[in-house]
PDB file of C-alpha atoms in Angstrom:
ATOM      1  CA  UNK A   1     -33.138  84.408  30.893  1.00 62.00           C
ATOM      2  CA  UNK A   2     -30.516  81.508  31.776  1.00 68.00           C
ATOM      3  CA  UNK A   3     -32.965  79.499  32.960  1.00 71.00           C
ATOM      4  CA  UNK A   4     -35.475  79.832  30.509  1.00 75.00           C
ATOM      5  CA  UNK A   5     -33.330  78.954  27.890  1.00 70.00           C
ATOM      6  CA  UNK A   6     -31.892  75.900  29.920  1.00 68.00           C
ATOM      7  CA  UNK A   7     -35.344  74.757  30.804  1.00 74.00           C
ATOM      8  CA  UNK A   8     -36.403  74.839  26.775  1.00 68.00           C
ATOM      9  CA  UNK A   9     -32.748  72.727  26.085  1.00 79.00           C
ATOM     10  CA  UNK A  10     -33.847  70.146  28.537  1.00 69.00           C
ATOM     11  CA  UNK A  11     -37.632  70.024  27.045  1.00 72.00           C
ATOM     12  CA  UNK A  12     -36.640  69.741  23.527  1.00 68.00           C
ATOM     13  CA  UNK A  13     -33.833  66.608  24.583  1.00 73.00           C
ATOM     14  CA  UNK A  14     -36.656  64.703  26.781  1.00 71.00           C
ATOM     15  CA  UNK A  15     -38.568  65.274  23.848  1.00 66.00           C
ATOM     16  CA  UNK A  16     -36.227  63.623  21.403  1.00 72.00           C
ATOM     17  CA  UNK A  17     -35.444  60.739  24.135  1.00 66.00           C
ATOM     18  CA  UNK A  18     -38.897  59.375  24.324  1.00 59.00           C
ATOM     19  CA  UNK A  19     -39.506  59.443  20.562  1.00 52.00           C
ATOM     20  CA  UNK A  20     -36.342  57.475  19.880  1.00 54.00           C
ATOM     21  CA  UNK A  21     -37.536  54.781  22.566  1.00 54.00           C
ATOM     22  CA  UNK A  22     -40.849  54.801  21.208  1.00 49.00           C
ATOM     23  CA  UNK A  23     -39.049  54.085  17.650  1.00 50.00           C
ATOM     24  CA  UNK A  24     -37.357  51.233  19.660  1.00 57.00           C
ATOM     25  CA  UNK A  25     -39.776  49.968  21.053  1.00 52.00           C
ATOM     26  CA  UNK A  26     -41.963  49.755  17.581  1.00 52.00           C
ATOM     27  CA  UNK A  27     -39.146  48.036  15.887  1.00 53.00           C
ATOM     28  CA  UNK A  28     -38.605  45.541  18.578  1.00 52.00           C
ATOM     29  CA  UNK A  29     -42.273  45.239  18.538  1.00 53.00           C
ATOM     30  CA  UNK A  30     -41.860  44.215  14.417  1.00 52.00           C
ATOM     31  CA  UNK A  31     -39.214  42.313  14.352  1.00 51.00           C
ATOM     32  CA  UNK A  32     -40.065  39.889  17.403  1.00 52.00           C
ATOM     33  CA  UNK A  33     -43.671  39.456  15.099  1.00 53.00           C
ATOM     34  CA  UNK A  34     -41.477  38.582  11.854  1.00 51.00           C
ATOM     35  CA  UNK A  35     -39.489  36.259  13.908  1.00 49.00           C
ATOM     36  CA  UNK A  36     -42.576  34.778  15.348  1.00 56.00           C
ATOM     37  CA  UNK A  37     -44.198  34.628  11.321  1.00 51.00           C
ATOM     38  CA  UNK A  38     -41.090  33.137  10.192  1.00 50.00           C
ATOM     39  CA  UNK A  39     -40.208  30.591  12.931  1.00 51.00           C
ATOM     40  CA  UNK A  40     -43.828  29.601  11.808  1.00 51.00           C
ATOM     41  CA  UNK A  41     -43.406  29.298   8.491  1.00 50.00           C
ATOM     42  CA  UNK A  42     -40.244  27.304   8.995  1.00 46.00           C
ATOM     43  CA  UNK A  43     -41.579  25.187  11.072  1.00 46.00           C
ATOM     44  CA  UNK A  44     -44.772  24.239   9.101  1.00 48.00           C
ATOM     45  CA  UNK A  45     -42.178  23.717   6.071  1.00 49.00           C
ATOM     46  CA  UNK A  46     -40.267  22.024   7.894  1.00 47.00           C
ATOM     47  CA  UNK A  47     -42.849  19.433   9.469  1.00 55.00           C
ATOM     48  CA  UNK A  48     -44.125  18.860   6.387  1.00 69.00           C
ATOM     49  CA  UNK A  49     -41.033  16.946   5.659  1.00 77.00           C
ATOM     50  CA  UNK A  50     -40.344  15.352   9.337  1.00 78.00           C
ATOM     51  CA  UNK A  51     -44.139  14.233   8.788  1.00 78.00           C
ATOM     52  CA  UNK A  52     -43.899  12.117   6.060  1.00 83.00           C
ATOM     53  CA  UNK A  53     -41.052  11.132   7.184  1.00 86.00           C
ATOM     54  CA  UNK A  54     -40.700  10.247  11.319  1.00 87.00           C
ATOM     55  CA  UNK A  55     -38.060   8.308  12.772  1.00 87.00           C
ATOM     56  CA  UNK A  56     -38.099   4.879  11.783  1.00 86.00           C
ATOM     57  CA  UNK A  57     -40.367   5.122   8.405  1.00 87.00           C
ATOM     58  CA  UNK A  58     -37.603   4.837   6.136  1.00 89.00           C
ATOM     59  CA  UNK A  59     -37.442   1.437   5.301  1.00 90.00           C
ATOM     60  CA  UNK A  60     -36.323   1.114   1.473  1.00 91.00           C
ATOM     61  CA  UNK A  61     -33.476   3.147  -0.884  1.00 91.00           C
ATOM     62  CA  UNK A  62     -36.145   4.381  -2.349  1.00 91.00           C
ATOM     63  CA  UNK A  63     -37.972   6.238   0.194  1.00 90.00           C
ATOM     64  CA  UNK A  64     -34.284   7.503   1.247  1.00 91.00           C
ATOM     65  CA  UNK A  65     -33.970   8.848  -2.096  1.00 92.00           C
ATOM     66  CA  UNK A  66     -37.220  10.741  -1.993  1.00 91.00           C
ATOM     67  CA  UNK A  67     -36.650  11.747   1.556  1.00 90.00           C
ATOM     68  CA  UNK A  68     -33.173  13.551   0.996  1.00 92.00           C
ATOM     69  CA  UNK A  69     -34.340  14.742  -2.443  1.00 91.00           C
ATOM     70  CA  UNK A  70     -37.232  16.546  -0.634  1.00 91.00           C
ATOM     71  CA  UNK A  71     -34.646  17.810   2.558  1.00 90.00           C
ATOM     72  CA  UNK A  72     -32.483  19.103  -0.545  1.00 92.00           C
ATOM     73  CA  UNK A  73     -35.345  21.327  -1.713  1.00 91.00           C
ATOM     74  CA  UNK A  74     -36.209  22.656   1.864  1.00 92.00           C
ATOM     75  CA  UNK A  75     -32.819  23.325   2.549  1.00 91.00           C
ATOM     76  CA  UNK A  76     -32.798  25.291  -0.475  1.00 92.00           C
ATOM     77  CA  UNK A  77     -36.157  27.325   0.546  1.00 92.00           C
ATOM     78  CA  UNK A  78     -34.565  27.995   4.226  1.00 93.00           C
ATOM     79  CA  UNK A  79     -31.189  29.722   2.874  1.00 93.00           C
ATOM     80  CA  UNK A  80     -33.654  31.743   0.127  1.00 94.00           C
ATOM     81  CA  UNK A  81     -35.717  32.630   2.574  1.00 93.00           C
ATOM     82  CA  UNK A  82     -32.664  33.988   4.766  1.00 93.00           C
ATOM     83  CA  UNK A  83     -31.269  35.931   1.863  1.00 93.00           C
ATOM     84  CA  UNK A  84     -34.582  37.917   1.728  1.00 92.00           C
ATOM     85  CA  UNK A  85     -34.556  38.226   5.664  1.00 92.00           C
ATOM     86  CA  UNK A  86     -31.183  39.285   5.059  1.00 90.00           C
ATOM     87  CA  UNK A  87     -31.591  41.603   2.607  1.00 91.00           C
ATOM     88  CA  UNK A  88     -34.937  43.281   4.753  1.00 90.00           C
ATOM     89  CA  UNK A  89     -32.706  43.980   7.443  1.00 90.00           C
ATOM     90  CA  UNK A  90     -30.365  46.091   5.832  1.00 89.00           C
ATOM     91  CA  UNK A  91     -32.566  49.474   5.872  1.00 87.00           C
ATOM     92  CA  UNK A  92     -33.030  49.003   9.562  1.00 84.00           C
ATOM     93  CA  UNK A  93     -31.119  50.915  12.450  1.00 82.00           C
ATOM     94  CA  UNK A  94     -29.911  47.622  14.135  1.00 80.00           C
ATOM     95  CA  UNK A  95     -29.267  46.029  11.096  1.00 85.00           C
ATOM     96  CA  UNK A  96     -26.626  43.554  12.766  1.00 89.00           C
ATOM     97  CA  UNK A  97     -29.077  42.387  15.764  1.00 89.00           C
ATOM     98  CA  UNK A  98     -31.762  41.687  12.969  1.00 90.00           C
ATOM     99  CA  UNK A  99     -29.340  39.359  10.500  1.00 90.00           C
ATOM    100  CA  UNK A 100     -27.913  37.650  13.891  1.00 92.00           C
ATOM    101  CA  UNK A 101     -31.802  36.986  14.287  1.00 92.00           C
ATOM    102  CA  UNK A 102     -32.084  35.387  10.597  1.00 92.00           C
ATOM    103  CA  UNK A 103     -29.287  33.380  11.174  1.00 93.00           C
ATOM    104  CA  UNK A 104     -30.513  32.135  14.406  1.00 94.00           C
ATOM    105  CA  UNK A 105     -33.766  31.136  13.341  1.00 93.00           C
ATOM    106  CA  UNK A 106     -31.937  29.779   9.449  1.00 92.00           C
ATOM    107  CA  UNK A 107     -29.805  27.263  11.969  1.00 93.00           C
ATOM    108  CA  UNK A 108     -32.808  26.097  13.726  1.00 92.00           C
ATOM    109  CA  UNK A 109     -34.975  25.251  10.499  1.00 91.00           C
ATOM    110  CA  UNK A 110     -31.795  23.262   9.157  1.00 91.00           C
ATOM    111  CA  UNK A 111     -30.929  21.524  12.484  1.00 91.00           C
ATOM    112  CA  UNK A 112     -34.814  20.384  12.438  1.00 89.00           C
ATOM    113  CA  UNK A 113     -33.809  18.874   9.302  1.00 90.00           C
ATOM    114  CA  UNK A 114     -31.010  16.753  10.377  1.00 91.00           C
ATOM    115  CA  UNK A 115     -32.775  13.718  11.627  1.00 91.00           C
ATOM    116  CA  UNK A 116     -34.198  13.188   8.013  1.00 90.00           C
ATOM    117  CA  UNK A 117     -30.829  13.429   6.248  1.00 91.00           C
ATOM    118  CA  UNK A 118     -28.989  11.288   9.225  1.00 93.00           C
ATOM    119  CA  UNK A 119     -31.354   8.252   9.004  1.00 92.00           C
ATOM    120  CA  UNK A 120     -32.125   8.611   4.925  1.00 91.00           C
ATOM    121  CA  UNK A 121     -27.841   8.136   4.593  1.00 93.00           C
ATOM    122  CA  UNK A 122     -27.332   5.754   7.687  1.00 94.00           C
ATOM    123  CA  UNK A 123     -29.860   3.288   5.823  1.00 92.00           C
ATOM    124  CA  UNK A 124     -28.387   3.534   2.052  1.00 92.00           C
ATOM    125  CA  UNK A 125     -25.174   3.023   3.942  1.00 93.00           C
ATOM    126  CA  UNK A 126     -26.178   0.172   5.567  1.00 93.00           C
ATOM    127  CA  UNK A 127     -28.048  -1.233   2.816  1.00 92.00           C
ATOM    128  CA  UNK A 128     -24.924  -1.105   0.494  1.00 93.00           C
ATOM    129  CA  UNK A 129     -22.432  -2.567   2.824  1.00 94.00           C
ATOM    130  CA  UNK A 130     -25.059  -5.495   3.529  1.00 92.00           C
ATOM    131  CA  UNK A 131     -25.483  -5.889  -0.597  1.00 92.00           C
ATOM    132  CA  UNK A 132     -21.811  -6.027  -0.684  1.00 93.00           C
ATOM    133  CA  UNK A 133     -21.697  -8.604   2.229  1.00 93.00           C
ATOM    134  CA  UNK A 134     -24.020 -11.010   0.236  1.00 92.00           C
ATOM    135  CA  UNK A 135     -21.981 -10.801  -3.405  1.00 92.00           C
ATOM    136  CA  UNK A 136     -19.005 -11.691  -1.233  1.00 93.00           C
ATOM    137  CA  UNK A 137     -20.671 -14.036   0.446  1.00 92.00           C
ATOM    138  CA  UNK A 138     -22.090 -15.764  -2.795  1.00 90.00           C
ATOM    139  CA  UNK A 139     -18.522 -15.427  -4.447  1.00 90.00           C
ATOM    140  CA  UNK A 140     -17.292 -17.206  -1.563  1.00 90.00           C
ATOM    141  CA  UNK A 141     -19.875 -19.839  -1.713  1.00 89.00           C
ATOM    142  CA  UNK A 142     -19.053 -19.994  -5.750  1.00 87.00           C
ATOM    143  CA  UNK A 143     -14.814 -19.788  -5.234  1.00 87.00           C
ATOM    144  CA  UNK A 144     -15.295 -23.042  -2.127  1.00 85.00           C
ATOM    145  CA  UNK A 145     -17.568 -25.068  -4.626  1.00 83.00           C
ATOM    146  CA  UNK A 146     -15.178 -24.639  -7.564  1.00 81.00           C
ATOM    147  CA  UNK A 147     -12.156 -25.362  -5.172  1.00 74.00           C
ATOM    148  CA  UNK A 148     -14.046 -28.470  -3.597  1.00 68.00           C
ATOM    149  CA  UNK A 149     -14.296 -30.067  -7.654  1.00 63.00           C
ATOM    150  CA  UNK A 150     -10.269 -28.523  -8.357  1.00 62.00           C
ATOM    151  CA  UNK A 151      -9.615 -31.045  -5.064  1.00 58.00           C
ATOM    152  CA  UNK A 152     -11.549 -34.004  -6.349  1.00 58.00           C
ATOM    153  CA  UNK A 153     -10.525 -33.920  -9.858  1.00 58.00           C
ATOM    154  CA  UNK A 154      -6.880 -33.643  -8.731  1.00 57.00           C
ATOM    155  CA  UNK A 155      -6.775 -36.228  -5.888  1.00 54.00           C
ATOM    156  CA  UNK A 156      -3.555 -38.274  -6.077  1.00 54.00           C
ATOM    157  CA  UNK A 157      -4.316 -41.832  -6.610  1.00 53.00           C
ATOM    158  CA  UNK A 158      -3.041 -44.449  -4.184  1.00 53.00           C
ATOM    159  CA  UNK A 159       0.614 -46.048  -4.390  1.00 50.00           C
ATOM    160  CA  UNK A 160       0.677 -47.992  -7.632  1.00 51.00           C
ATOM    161  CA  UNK A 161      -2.688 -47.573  -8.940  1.00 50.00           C
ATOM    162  CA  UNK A 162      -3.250 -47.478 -12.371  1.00 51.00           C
ATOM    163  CA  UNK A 163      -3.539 -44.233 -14.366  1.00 51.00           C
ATOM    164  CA  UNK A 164      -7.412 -43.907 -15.609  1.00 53.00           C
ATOM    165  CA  UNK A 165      -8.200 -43.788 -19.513  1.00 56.00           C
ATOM    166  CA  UNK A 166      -9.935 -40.593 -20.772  1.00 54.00           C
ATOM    167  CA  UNK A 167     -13.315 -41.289 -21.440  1.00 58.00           C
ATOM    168  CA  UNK A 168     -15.025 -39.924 -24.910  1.00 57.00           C
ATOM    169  CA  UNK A 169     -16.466 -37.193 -23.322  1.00 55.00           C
ATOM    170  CA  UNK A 170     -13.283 -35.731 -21.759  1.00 52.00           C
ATOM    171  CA  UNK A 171     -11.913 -36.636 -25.391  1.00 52.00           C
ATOM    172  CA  UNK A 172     -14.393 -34.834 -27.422  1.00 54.00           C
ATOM    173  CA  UNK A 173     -14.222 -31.960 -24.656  1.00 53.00           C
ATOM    174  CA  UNK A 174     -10.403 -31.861 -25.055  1.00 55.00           C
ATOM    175  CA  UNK A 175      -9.436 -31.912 -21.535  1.00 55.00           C
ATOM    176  CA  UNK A 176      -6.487 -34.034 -20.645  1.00 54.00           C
ATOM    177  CA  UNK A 177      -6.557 -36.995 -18.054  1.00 53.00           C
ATOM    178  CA  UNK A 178      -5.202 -36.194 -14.694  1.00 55.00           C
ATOM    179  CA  UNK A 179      -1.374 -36.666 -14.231  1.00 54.00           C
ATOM    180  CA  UNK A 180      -0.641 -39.128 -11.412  1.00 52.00           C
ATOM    181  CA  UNK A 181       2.273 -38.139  -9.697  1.00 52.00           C
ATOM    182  CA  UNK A 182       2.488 -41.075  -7.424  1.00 55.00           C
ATOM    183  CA  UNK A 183       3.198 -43.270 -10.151  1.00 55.00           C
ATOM    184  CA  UNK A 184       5.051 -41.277 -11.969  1.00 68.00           C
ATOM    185  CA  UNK A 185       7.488 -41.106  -9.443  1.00 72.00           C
ATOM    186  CA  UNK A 186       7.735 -44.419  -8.508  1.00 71.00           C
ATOM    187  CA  UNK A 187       8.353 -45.719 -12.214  1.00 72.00           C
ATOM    188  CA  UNK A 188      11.302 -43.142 -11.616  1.00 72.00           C
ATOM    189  CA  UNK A 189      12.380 -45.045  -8.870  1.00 69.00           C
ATOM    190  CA  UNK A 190      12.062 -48.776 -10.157  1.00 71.00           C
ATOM    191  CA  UNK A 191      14.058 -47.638 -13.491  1.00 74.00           C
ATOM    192  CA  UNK A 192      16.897 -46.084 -11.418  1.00 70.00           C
ATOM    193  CA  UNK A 193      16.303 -49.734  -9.134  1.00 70.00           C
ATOM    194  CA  UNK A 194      16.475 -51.807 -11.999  1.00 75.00           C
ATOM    195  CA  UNK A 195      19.493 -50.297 -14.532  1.00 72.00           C
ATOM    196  CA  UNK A 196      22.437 -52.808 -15.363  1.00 78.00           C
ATOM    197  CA  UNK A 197      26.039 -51.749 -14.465  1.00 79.00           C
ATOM    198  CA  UNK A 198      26.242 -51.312 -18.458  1.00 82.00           C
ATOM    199  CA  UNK A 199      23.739 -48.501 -18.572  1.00 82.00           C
ATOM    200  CA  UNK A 200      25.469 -46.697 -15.529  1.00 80.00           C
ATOM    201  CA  UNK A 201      28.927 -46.789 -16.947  1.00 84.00           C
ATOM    202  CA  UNK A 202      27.232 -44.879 -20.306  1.00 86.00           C
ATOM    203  CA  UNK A 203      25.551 -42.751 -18.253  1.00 85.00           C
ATOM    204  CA  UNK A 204      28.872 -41.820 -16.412  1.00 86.00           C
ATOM    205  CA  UNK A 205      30.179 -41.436 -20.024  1.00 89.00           C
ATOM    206  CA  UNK A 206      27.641 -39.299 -21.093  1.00 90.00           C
ATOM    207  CA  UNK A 207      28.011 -37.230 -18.421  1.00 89.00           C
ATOM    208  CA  UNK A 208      31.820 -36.892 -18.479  1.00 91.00           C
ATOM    209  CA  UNK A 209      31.338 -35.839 -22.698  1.00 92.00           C
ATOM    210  CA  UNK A 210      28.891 -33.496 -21.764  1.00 93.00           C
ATOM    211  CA  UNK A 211      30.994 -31.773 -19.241  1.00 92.00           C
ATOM    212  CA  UNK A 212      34.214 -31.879 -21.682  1.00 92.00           C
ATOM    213  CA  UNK A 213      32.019 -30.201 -24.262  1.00 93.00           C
ATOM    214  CA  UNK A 214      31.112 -27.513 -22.150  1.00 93.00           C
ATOM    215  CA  UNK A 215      34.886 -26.624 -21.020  1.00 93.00           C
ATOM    216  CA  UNK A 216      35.638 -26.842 -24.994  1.00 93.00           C
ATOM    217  CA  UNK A 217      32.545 -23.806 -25.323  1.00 94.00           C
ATOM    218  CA  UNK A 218      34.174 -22.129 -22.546  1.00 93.00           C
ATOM    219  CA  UNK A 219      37.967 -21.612 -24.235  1.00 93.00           C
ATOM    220  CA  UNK A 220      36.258 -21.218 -27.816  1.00 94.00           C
ATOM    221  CA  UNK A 221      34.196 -18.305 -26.247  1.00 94.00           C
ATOM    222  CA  UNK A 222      37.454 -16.818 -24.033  1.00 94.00           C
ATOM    223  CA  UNK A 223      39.341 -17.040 -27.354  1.00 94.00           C
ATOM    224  CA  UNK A 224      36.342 -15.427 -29.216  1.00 94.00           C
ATOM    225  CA  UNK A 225      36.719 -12.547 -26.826  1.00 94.00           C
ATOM    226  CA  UNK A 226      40.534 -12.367 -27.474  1.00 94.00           C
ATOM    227  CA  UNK A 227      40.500 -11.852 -30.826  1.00 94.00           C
ATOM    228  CA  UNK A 228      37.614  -9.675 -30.540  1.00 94.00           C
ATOM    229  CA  UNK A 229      39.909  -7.768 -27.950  1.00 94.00           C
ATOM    230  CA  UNK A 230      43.032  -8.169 -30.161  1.00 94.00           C
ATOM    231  CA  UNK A 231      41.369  -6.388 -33.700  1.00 94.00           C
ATOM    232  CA  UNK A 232      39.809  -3.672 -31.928  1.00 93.00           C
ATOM    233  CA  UNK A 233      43.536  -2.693 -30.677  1.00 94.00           C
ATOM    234  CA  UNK A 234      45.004  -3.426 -34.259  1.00 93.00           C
ATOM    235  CA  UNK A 235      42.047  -0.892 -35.272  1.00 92.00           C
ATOM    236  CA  UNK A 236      43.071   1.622 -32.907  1.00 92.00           C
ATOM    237  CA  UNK A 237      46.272   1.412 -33.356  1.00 93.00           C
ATOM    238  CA  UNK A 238      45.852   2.254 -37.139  1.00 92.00           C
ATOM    239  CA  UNK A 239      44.112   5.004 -36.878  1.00 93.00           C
ATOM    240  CA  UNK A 240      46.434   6.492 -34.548  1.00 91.00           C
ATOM    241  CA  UNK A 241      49.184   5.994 -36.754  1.00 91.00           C
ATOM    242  CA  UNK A 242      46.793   8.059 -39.677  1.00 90.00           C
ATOM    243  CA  UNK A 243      46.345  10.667 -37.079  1.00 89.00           C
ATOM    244  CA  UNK A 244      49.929  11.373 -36.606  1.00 89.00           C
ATOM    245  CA  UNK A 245      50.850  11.117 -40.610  1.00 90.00           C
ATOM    246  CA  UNK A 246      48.024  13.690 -41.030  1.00 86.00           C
ATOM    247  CA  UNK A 247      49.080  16.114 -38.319  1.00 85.00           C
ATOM    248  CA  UNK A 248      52.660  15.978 -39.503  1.00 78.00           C
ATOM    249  CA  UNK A 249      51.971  16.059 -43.142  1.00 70.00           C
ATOM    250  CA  UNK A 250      50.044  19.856 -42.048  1.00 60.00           C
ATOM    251  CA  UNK A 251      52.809  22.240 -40.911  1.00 56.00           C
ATOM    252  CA  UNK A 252      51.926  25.565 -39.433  1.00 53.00           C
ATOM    253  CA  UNK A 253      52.254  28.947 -40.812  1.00 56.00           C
ATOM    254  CA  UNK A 254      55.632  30.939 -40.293  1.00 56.00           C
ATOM    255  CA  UNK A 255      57.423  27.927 -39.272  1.00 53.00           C
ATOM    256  CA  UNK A 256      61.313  27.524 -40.639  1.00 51.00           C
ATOM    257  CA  UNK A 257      60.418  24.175 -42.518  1.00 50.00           C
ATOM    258  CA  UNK A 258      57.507  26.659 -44.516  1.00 46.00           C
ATOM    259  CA  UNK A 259      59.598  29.812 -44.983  1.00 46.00           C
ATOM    260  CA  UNK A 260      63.106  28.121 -46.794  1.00 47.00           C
ATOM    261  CA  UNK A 261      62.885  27.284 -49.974  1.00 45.00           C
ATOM    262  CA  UNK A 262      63.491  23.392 -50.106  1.00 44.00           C
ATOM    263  CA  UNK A 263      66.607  22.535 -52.278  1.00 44.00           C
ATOM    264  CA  UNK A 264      66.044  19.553 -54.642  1.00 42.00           C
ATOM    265  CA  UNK A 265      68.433  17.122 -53.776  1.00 43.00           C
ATOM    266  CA  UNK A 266      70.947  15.380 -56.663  1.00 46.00           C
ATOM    267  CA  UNK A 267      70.279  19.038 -58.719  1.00 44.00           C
ATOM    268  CA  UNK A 268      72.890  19.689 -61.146  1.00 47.00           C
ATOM    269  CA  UNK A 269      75.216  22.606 -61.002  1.00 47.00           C
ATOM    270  CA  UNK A 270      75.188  25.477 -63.025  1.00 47.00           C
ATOM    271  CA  UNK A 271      78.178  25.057 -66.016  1.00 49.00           C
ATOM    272  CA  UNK A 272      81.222  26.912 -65.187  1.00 47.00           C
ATOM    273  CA  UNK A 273      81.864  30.525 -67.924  1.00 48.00           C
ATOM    274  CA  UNK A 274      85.018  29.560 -69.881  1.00 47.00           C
ATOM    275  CA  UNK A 275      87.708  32.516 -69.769  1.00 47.00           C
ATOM    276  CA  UNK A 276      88.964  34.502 -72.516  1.00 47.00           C
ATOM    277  CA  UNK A 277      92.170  34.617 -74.485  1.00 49.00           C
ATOM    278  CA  UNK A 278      93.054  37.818 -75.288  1.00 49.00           C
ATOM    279  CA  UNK A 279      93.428  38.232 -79.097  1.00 49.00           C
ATOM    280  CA  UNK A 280      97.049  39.694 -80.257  1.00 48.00           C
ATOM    281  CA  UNK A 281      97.469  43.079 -82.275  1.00 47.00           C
ATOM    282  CA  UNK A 282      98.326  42.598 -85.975  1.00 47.00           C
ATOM    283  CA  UNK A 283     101.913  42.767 -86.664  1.00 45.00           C
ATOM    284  CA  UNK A 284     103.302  41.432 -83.479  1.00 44.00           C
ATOM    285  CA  UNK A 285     104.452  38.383 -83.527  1.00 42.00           C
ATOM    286  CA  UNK A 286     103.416  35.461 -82.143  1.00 40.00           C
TER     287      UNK A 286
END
């Protein structure tokens, strides 16, 4: 009877064994076709982009623009498209195995769009640094023309040449003529050459007034600052002396000066009573 019932137990769990790796087996079976379907699908999305764009057809902004815009949008379709794998796997016994499959086959779809997106940037890139190279490069050009006219127009003129007249158009454009510092500095030099004994003593004189005029500012200021110094301590002075009148004129309560009456000084005393006589009894004599 044992043995019967141990040889039934042993049926029934082979039994249940080979359906649950037939179950396996039939899910494998599915999801290896879905991953086949959808690495398909991804891959003829996918191509359509790389083939209208191959390495090396991207030869303007423009067709960058259009080439990212359209990696953008099949970006977007790979990570939908992985939500609803996503999502489908859930139900399933090996739900974990089946989302590390949608992620596998979502990184593989995105890595096949890399190229696009790598050489779509790497030529805006260079075609904005290499725009910015030629406005520097013209700026340059503009900034070493400008400075080339600054030099000419400001060229000092040889040792004792002549200064040169405006001409009417500088005059009606109101520009000045060029200041010639050569000359300039050597009419310095002849007139300090040429001056008389006469003009040097004056100068001397001149100098020596100035100098006495500026120790006479000097002593008027210090004394300025003196008396400035000397009425702010009259000032403070007086209103110290207010602050002491004040607190003494205040006594506090209960002190002896509050309590005794003051006496009025110089008061007149009272008038001394006059004493009487005592009148004598009638009949007596005086």
């Amino acid at each position: 009877m044992n043995a019967i019932r141990f040889t039934f137990t042993y049926l029934v769990a082979s039994l249940i064994a080979c359906a649950g790796h037939v179950a396996m087996a039939q899910q494998a079976t599915g999801e290896a076709g879905a991953v086949r379907a959808s690495e398909a699908t991804t891959a003829g999305d996918t191509n359509s982009v790389i083939g209208r764009f191959p390495p090396g057809s991207i030869q303007s902004v423009e067709s960058a623009d259009i080439a990212l815009a359209d990696a953008e949008k099949e970006r977007s379709a790979i990570e939908a498209r992985f939500t609803q794998e996503k999502q489908a796997c859930m139900p399933k016994f090996f739900a974990s195995s089946c989302v590390d499959e949608a992620k596998e086959r979502r990184r593989h779809a995105l890595l096949k769009l890399r190229p696009v997106e790598i050489e779509a940037n790497t030529f805006k890139r260079t075609a904005r640094v290499k725009s910015r190279d030629e406005a520097l490069e013209k700026r340059r050009q503009k900034d070493a023309d400008a400075g080339i006219d600054r030099d000419a127009s400001s060229t000092p003129a040889p040792f004792g040449a002549e200064a040169v007249p405006p001409t009417d158009a500088d005059a009606r454009a109101g520009r000045k003529p060029p200041k010639k510092a050569g000359v300039d500095r050597a009419a310095r030099h002849e007139e300090r050459v040429t001056r008389t004994p006469e003009e040097e003593r004056a100068e001397e004189a001149m100098r020596a007034k100035n100098v006495v005029d500026y120790e006479k500012k000097v002593k008027a200021a210090e004394a300025r600052q003196q008396e400035i110094a000397r009425r702010k301590a009259e000032k403070y002075q007086k209103i110290e002396e207010k602050r002491k009148l004040k607190d003494g004129a205040i006594q506090p309560p209960g002190s002896p000066s509050a309590t005794s009456s003051p006496t009025a000084p110089n008061a007149p005393a009272a008038p001394a009573t006059p004493a009487t006589t005592p009148t004598p009894a009638p009949g007596k004599a005086q």
